Coordinates of C-alpha atoms in Angstrom, one line a residue:
X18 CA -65.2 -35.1 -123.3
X19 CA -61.8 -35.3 -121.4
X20 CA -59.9 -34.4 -124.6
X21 CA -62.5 -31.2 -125.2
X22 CA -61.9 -30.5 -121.7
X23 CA -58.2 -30.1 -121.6
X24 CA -58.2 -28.5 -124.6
X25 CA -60.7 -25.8 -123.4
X26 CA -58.0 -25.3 -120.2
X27 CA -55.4 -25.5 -122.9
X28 CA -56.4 -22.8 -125.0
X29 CA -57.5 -20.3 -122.1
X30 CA -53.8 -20.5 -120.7
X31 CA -52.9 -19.4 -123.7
X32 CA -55.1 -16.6 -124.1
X33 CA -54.1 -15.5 -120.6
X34 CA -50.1 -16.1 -120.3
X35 CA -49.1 -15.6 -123.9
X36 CA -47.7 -19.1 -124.2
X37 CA -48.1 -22.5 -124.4
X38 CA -47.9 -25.8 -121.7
X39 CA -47.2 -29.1 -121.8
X40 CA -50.2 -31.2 -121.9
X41 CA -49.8 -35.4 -122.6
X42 CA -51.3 -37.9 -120.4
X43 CA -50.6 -41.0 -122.9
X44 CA -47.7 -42.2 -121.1
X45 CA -46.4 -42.3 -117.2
X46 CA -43.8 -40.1 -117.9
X47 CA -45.6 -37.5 -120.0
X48 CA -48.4 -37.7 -117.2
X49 CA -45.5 -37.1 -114.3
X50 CA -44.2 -34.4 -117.1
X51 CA -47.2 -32.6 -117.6
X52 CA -48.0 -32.4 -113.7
X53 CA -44.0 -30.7 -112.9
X54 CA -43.8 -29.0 -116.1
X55 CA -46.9 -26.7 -115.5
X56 CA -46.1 -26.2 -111.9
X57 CA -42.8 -24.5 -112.5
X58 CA -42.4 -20.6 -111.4
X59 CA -41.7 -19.6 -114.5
X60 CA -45.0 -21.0 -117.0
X61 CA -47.2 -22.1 -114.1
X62 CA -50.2 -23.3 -115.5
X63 CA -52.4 -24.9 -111.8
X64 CA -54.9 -26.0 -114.1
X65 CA -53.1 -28.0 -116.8
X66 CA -50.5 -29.5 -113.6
X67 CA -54.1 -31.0 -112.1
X68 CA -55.0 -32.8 -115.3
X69 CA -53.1 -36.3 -114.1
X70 CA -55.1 -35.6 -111.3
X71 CA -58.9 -34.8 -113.0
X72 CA -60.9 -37.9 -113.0
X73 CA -64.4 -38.4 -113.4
X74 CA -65.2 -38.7 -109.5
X75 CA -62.5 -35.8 -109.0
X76 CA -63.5 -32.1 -109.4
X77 CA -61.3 -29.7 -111.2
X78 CA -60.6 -27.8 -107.5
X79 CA -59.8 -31.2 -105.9
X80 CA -57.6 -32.2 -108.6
X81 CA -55.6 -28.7 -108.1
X82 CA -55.8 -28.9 -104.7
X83 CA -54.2 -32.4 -104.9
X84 CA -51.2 -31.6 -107.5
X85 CA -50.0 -28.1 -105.5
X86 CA -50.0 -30.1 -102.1
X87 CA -47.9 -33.0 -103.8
X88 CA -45.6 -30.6 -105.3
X89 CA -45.0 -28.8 -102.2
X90 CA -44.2 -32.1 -100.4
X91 CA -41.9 -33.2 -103.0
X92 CA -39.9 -29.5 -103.1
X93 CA -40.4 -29.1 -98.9
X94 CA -38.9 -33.1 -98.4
X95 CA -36.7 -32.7 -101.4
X96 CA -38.1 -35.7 -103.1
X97 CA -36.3 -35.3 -106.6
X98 CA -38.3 -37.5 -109.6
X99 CA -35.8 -38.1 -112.5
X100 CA -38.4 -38.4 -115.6
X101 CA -35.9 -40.7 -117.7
X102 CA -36.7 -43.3 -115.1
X103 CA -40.1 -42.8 -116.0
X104 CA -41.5 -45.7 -118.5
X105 CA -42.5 -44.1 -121.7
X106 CA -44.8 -47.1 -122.8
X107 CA -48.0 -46.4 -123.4
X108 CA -49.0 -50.2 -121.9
X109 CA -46.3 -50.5 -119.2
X110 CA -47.0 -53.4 -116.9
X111 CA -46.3 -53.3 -113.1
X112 CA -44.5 -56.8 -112.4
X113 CA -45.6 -57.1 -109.2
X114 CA -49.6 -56.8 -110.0
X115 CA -49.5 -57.3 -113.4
X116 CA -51.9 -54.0 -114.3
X117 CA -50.9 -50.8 -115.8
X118 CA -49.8 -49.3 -112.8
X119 CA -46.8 -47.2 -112.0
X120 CA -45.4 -46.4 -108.6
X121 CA -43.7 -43.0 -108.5
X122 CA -41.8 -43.3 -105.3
X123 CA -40.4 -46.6 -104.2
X124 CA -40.9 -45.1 -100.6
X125 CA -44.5 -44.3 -101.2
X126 CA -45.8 -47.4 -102.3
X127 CA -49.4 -46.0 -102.2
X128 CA -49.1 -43.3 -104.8
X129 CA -49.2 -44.3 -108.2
X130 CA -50.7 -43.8 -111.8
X131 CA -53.0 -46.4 -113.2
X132 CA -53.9 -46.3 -117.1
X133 CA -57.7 -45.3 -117.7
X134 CA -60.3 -46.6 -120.3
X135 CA -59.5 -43.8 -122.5
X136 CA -55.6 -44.8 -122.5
X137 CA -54.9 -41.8 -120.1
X138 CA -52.1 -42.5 -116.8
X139 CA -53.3 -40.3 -114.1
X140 CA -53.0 -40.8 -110.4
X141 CA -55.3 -42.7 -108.3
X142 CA -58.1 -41.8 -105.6
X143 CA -55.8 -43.9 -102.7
X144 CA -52.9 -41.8 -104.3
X145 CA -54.4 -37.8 -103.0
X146 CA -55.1 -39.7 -99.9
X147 CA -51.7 -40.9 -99.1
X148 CA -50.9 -36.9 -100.7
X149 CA -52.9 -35.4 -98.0
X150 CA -51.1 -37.4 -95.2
X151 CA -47.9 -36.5 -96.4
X152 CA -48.8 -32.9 -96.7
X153 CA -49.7 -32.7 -93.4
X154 CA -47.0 -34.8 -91.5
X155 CA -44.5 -32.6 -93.7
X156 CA -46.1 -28.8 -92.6
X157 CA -46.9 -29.7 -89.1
X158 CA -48.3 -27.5 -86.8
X159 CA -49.3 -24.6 -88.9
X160 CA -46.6 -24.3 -91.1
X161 CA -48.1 -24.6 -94.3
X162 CA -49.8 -21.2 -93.7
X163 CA -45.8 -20.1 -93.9
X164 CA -46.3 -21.1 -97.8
X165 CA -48.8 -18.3 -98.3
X166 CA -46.9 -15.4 -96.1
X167 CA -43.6 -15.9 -97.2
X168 CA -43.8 -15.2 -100.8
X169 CA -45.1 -11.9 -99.8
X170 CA -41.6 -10.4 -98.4
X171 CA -40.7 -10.8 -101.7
X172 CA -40.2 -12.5 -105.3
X173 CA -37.1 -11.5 -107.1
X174 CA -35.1 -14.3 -107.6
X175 CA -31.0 -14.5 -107.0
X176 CA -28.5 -17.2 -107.0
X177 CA -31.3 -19.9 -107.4
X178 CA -33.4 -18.4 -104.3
X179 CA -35.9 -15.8 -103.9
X180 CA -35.6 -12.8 -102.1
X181 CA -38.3 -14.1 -99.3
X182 CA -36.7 -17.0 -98.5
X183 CA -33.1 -15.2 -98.2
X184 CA -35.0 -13.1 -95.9
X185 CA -36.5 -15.8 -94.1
X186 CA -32.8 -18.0 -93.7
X187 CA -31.5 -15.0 -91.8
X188 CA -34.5 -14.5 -89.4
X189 CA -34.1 -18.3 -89.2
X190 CA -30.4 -18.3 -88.4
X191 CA -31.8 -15.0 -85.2
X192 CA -34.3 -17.4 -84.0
X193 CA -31.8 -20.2 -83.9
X194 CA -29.2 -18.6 -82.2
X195 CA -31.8 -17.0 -79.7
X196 CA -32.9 -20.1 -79.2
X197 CA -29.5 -21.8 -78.4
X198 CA -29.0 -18.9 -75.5
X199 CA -32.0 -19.9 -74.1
X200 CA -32.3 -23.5 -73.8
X201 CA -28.6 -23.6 -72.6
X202 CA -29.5 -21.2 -70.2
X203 CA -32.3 -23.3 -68.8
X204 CA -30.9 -26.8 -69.3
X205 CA -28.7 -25.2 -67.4
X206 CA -29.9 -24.3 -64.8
X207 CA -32.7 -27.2 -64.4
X208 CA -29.6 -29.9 -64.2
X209 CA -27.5 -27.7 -62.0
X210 CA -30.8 -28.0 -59.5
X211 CA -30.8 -32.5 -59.9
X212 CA -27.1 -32.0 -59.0
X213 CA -27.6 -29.8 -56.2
X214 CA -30.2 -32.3 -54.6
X215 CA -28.9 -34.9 -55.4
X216 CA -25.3 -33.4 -53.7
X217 CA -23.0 -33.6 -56.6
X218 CA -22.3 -29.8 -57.1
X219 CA -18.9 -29.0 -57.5
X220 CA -18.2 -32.3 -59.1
X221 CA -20.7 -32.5 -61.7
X222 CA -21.5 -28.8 -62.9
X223 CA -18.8 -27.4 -64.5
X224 CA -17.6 -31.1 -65.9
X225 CA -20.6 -32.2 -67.2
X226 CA -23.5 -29.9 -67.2
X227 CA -22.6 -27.6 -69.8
X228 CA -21.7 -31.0 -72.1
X229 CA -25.4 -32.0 -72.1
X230 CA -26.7 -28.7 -72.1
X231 CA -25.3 -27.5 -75.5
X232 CA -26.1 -30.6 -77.4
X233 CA -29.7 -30.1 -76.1
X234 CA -29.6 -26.8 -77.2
X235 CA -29.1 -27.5 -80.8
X236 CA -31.3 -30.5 -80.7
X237 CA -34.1 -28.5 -80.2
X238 CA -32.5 -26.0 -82.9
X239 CA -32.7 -28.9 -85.6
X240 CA -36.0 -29.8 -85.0
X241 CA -37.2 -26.4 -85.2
X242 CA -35.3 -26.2 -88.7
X243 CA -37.0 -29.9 -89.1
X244 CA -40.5 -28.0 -89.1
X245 CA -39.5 -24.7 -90.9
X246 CA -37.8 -25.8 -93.6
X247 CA -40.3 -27.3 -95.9
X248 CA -42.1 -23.8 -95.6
X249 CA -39.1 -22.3 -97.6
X250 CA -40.0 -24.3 -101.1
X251 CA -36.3 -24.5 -101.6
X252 CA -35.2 -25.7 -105.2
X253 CA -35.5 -29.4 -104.9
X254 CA -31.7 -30.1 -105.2
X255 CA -31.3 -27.9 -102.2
X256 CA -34.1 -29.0 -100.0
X257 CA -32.8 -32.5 -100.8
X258 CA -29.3 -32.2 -99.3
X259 CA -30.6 -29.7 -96.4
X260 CA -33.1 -32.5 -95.7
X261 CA -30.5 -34.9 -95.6
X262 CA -28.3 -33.0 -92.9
X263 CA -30.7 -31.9 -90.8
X264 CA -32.6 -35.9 -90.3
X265 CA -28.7 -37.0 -89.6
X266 CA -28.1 -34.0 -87.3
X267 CA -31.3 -35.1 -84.9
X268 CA -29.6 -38.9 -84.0
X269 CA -26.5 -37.5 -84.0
X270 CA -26.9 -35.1 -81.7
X271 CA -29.4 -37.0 -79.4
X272 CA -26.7 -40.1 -79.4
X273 CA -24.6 -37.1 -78.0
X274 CA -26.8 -36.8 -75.3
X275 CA -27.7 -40.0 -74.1
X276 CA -23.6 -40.6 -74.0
X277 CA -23.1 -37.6 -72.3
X278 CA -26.5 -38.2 -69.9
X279 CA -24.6 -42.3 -69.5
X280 CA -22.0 -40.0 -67.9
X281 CA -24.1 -38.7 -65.8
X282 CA -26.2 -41.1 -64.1
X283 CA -22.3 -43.0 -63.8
X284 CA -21.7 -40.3 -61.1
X285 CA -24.7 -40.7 -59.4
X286 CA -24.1 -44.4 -59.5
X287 CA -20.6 -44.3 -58.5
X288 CA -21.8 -42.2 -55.6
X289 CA -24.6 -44.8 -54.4
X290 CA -22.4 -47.7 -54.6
X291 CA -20.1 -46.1 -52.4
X292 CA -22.3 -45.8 -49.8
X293 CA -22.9 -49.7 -49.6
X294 CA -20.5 -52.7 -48.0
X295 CA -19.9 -54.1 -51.3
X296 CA -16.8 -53.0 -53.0
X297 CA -18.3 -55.2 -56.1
X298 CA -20.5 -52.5 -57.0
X299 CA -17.6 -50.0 -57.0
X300 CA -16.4 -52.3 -60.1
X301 CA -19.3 -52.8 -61.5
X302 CA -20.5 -48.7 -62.4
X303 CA -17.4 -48.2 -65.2
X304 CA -18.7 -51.9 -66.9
X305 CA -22.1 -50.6 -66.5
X306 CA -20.8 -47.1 -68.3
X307 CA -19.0 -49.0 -70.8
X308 CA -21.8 -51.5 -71.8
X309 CA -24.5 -48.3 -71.7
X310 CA -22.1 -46.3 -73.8
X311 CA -21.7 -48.9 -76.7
X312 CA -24.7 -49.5 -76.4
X313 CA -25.9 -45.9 -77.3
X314 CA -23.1 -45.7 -80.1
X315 CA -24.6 -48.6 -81.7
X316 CA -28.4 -47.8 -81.5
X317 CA -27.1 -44.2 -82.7
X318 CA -25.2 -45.2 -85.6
X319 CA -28.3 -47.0 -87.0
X320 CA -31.1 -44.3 -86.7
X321 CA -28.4 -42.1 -88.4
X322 CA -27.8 -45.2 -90.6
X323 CA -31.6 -45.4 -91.3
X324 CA -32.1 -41.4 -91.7
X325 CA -29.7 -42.0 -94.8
X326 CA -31.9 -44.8 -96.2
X327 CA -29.1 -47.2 -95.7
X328 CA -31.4 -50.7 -95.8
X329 CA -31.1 -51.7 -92.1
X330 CA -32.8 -55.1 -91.9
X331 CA -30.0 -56.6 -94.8
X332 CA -27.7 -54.7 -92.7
X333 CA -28.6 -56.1 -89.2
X334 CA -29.0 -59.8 -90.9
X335 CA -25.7 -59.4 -92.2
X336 CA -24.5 -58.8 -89.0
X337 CA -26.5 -61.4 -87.2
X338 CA -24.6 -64.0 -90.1
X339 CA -21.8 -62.3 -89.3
X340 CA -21.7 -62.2 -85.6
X341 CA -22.4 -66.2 -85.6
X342 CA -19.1 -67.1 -87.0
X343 CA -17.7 -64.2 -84.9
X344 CA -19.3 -66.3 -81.8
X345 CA -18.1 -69.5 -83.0
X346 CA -14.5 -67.5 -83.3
X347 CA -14.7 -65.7 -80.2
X348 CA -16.2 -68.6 -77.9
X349 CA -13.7 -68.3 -75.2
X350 CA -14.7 -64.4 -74.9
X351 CA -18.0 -64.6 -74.6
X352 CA -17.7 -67.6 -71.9
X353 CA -15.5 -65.0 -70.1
X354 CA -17.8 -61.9 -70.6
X355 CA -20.8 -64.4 -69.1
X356 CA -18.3 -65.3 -66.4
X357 CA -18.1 -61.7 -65.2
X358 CA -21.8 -61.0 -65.4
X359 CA -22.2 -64.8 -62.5
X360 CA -19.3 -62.9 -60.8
X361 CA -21.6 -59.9 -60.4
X362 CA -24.9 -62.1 -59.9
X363 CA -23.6 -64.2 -57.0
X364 CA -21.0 -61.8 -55.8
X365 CA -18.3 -64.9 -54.5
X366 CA -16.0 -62.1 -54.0
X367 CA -15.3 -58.2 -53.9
X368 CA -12.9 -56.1 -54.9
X369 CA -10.2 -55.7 -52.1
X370 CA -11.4 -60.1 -50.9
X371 CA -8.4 -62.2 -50.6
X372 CA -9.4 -65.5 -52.4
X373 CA -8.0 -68.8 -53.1
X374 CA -8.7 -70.4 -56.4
X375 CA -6.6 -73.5 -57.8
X376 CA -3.1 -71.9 -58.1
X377 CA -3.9 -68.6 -57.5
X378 CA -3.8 -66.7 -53.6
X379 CA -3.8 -62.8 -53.5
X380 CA -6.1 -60.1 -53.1
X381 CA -9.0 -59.1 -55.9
X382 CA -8.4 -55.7 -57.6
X383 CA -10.2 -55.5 -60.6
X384 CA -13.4 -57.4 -62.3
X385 CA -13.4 -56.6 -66.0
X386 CA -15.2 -57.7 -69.1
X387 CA -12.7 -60.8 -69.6
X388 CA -10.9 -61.2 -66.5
X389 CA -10.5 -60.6 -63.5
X390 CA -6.8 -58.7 -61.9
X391 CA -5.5 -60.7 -59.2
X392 CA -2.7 -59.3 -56.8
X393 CA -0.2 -61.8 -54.9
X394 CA 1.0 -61.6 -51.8
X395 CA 4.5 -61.3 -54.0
X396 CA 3.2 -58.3 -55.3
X397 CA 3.0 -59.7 -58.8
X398 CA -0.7 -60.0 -60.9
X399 CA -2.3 -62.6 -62.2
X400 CA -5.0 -62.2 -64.8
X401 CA -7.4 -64.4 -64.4
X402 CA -10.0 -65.1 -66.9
X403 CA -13.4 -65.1 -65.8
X404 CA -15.1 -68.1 -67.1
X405 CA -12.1 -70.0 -65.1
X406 CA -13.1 -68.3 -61.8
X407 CA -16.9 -68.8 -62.6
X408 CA -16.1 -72.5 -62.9
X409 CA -13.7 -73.2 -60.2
X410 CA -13.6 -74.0 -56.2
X411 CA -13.3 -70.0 -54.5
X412 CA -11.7 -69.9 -51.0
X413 CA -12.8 -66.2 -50.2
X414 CA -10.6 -65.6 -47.4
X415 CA -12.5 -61.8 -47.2
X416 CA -16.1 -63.0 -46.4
X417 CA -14.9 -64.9 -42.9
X418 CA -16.5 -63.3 -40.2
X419 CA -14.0 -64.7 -37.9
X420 CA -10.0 -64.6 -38.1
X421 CA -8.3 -67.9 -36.6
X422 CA -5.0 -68.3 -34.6
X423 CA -4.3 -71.1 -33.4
X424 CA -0.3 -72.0 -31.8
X425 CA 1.4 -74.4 -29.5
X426 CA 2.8 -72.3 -26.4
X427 CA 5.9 -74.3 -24.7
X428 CA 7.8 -74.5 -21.6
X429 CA 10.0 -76.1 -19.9
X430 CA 9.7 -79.4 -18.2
X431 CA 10.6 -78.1 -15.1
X432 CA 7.9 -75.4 -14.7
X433 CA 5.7 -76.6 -11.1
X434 CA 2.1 -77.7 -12.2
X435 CA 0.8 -74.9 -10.1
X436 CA 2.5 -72.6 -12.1
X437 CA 1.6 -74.2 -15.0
X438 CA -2.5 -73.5 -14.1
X439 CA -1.9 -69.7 -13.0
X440 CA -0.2 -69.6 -16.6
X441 CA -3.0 -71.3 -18.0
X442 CA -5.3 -68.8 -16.3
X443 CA -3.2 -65.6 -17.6
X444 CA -3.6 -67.2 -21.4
X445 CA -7.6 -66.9 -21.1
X446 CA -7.7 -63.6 -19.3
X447 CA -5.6 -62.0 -22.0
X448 CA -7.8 -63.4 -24.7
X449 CA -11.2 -62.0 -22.6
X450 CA -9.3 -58.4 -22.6
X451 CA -8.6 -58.3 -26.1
X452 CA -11.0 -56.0 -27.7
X453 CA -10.9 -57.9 -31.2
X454 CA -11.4 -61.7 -30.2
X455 CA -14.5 -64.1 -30.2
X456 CA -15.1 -64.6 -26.9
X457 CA -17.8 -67.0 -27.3
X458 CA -15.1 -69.5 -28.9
X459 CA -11.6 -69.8 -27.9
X460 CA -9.8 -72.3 -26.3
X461 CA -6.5 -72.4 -23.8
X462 CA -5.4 -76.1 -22.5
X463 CA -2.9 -77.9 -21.3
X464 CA -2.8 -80.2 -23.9
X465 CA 0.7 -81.9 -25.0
X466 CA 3.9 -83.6 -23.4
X467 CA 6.4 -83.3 -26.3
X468 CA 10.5 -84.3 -26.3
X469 CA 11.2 -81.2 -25.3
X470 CA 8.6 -79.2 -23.8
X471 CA 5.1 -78.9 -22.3
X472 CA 2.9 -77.3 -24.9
X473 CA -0.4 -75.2 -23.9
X474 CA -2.9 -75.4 -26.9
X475 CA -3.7 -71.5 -27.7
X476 CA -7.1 -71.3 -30.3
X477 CA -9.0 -68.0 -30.7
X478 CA -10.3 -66.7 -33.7
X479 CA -10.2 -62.7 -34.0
X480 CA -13.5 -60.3 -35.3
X481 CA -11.4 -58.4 -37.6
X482 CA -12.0 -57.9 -41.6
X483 CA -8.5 -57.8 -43.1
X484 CA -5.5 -59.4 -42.8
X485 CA -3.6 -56.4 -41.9
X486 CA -5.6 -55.9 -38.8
X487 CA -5.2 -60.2 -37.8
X488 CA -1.2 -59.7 -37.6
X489 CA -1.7 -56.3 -35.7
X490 CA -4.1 -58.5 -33.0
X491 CA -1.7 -60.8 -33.3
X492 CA 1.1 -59.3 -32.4
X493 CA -0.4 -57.9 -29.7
X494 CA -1.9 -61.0 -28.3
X495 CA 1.8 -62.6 -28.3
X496 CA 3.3 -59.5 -26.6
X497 CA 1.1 -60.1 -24.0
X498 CA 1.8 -63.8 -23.9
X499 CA 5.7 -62.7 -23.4
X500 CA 4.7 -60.5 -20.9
X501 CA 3.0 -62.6 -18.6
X502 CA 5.4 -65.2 -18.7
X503 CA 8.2 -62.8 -17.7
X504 CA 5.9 -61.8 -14.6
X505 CA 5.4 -64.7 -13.2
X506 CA 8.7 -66.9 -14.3
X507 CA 7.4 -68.9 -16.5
X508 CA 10.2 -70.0 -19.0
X509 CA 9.4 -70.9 -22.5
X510 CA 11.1 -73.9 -24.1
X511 CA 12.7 -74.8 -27.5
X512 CA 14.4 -77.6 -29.0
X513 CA 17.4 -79.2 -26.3
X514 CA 18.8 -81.9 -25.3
X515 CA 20.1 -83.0 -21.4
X516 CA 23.4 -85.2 -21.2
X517 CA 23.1 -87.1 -17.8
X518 CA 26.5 -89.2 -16.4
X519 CA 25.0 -91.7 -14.2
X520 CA 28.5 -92.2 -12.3
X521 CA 31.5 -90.3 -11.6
X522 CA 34.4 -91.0 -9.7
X523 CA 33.9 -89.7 -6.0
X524 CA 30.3 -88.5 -6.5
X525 CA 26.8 -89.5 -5.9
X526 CA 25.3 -91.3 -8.3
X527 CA 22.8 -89.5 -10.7
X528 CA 20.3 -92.7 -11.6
X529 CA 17.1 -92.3 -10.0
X530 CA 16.0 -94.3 -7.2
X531 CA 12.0 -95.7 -7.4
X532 CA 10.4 -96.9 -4.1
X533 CA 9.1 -100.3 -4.1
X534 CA 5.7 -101.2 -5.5
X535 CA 4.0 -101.6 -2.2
X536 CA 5.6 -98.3 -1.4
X537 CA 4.3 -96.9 -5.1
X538 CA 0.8 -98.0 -4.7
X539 CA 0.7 -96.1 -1.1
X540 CA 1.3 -92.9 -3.0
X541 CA -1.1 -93.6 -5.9
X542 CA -3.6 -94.4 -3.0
X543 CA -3.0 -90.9 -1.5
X544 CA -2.7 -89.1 -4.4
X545 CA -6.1 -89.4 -5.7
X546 CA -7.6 -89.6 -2.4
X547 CA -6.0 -86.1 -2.4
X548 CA -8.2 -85.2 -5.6

């Protein structure tokens, strides 16, 4: 009955069109022939193109239906089927299911021929399903009406296209560029308004707006050409490449955007973390930017990857195998790069601290990736990895709250003890007028008979937060010091030594005289009754 069928179709193609189509469903090859054969522009025969469509449970309308919707996907998505990779047996065997079934696409697993009772390959019922998703996921939106306007601007064909869809490539290329004034106008405009509130104009506008704004601009462009295209039935080879430029164009130019948009969100980061105390988070934006910006390269460079049909999951195991002997390689790197990210969880230090760590004293200037840029007080650097400073002992000299000072202030033996208590008393008032001393904690004593001199303990501890400002409170506390001692004639002692000559000829003798002990204990007597 199927054989009387086709033949009936057959023969009243003929009558109509004055010539003759292909027709052989015996193989999957003639059956994939017979289906592209009768569908070209030039012999198109709809009937006799649905026949590897036509089963028993499958009207003649349906089957047409089914083989102009999978031809327009194939020419709209540029899907080209080479027929020499077709099997030409009659019993080919699918390896994977063992039946005579043939997959068309490798990428549409669900669309295939299976062999009938009658020995005829035609498609399958789960195959014009998996047609009619594809159809429309590839004319979305109303597009596929575009299929049945456009031919109407015209048919006469040139240079491979027809005059309709030269027609329509220049309203296209209109619409784009219209487009592209627009959205830059208003992505424009809606990021100069974030900036404004978010009081970064000036900065941020000129340097950065228009770099996000353009990108944008023809993002939207190629997915508007995303949609449209298919509608233009270009020849296969064409839609193919076009296909292929435009799906690398959308991650390319979004990866763009995000990079430039990383940019971005860096200034308003930089700008919040210099409102805080912490100089840590100063550092810690451009290793943010950096990690955020690879980041985005990488995730970029594998959608555009994957829009090629570049296997990613050998790819990314590859790399995985890859990257473990790169770890094992690169240990001492990634123990540094997991030092810096403790350094900026616990925060033991701040860019501008002075710290202390084994051999190394200066003042913090940069927290990197692997280390960490140390400057002495010779005004030489040390770069110090960061796994080392995660592991050691850190004096951080910039988190005291308090600055000590502590000195022995000496005079000379012969200074009266009164004078030595009003001095005393001077010492304590100048370290209550300071402005920048703890004045719950200091401490000003008589406290030491040495060789040479009487030495006055002098401890306070200034409020200041560098070091700078400790030798300017310094100086000014031992100005004062000099000061006072000058006023009330107080004379400050150093190293010396006294030469005494007991006897000399004609004069007194210089060796002390001591009363008796009787005499000596009258004295003692009075001089604590006196106290």
């Amino acid at each position: 009955m199927r054989i009387v069928l086709a033949f009936l179709i057959f023969f009243s193609f003929t009558l109509v069109h004055g010539q003759e189509g292909y027709v052989n469903l015996s193989t999957p090859q003639s059956s994939v022939k017979t289906f592209l054969e009768n569908l070209q522009p030039d012999h198109r025969n709809d009937s006799l193109a649905a026949l590897p469509f036509k089963t028993k449970e499958r009207s003649l309308g349906e089957a047409i239906n089914g083989a102009i919707k999978f031809k327009r996907v194939l020419d709209g998505r540029g899907i080209l089927i080479y027929l020499d990779e077709v099997p030409k047996s009659k019993a080919y065997l699918d390896s994977a299911s063992s039946k005579n079934k043939y997959i068309l696409i490798d990428d549409y697993p669900k669309i295939f021929l299976l062999k009938s009772d009658n020995g005829e390959w035609l498609f399958s019922d789960s195959s014009l399903d998996r047609i009619e998703e594809l159809y429309s996921e590839t004319f979305r939106f109303g597009t596929g009406q575009l299929l049945n306007l456009l031919p109407k601007l015209g048919t006469k064909k040139t240079f491979g296209l027809y005059t309709y869809q030269y027609i329509t490539i220049f309203i296209l290329a209109l619409i784009s560029t219209l487009v592209y004034k627009i959205f830059s106008f208003f992505t424009e405009r809606i990021f100069s308004r974030i900036v404004k509130r978010s009081g970064l104009a000036g900065e941020t506008s000129e340097k950065y707006l228009w770099q996000v704004a353009r990108p944008t601009s023809v993002f939207i462009i190629v997915l508007l050409l995303l949609l449209v295209t298919p509608a233009l039935q270009l020849p296969v080879t064409y839609s193919k490449y076009v296909n292929i430029i435009l799906r690398v164009m959308v991650p390319l130019f979004g990866t763009v955007i995000m990079y430039r948009l990383v940019s971005i969100a860096s200034v308003f980061l930089a700008r919040a973390a210099l409102r805080t105390e912490s100089t840590l988070d100063d550092q810690l934006v451009p290793l943010l930017r950096k990690t955020l910006k690879t980041f985005v390269i990488i995730i970029g460079t594998l959608l555009i990857l994957d829009n090629l049909d570049v296997p990613i999951l050998p790819l990314l195991t590859g790399l995985s195998i890859g990257g473990l002997a790169f770890a094992l390689a690169a240990q001492d790197t990634i123990k540094n790069f997991f030092g810096s990210v403790m350094i900026f969880v616990d925060k033991p230090f701040q860019v501008g601290d002075w710290i202390t760590s084994n051999d190394v004293d200066g003042t913090v200037e940069e927290v990197g990736f692997r280390s960490s840029r140390i400057r002495t007080f010779r005004n030489s650097v040390f770069y110090v990895p960061n796994s080392k400073l995660a592991d050691n002992t850190i004096d951080n000299h910039g988190l005291r709250k308090y600055r000590r000072f502590y000195t022995q202030i000496s005079i000379t033996y012969d200074t009266p003890p009164e004078m030595i208590e009003v001095f005393v008393k001077g010492l304590r008032q100048i370290v209550e007028d300071h402005p920048k001393t703890w004045k719950d904690n200091y401490h000003v004593y008589f406290n030491e008979m040495a060789s040479s001199s009487l030495n006055i303990m002098f401890y306070i501890f200034f409020q200041v937060p560098t070091w700078a400002e400790e030798l300017k409170c310094r100086h000014e506390i031992l100005m004062s010091v000099v000061k006072l001692g000058k006023e009330l004639g107080v004379n400050f002692a150093f190293p010396t030594q006294t030469l005494h000559i007991e006897n000399l000829p004609g004069q007194p003798s210089l060796s002390p005289s001591y009363p008796s002990g009787q005499d000596a204990e009258m004295k003692l007597q009075s001089f604590f009754k006196g106290h």
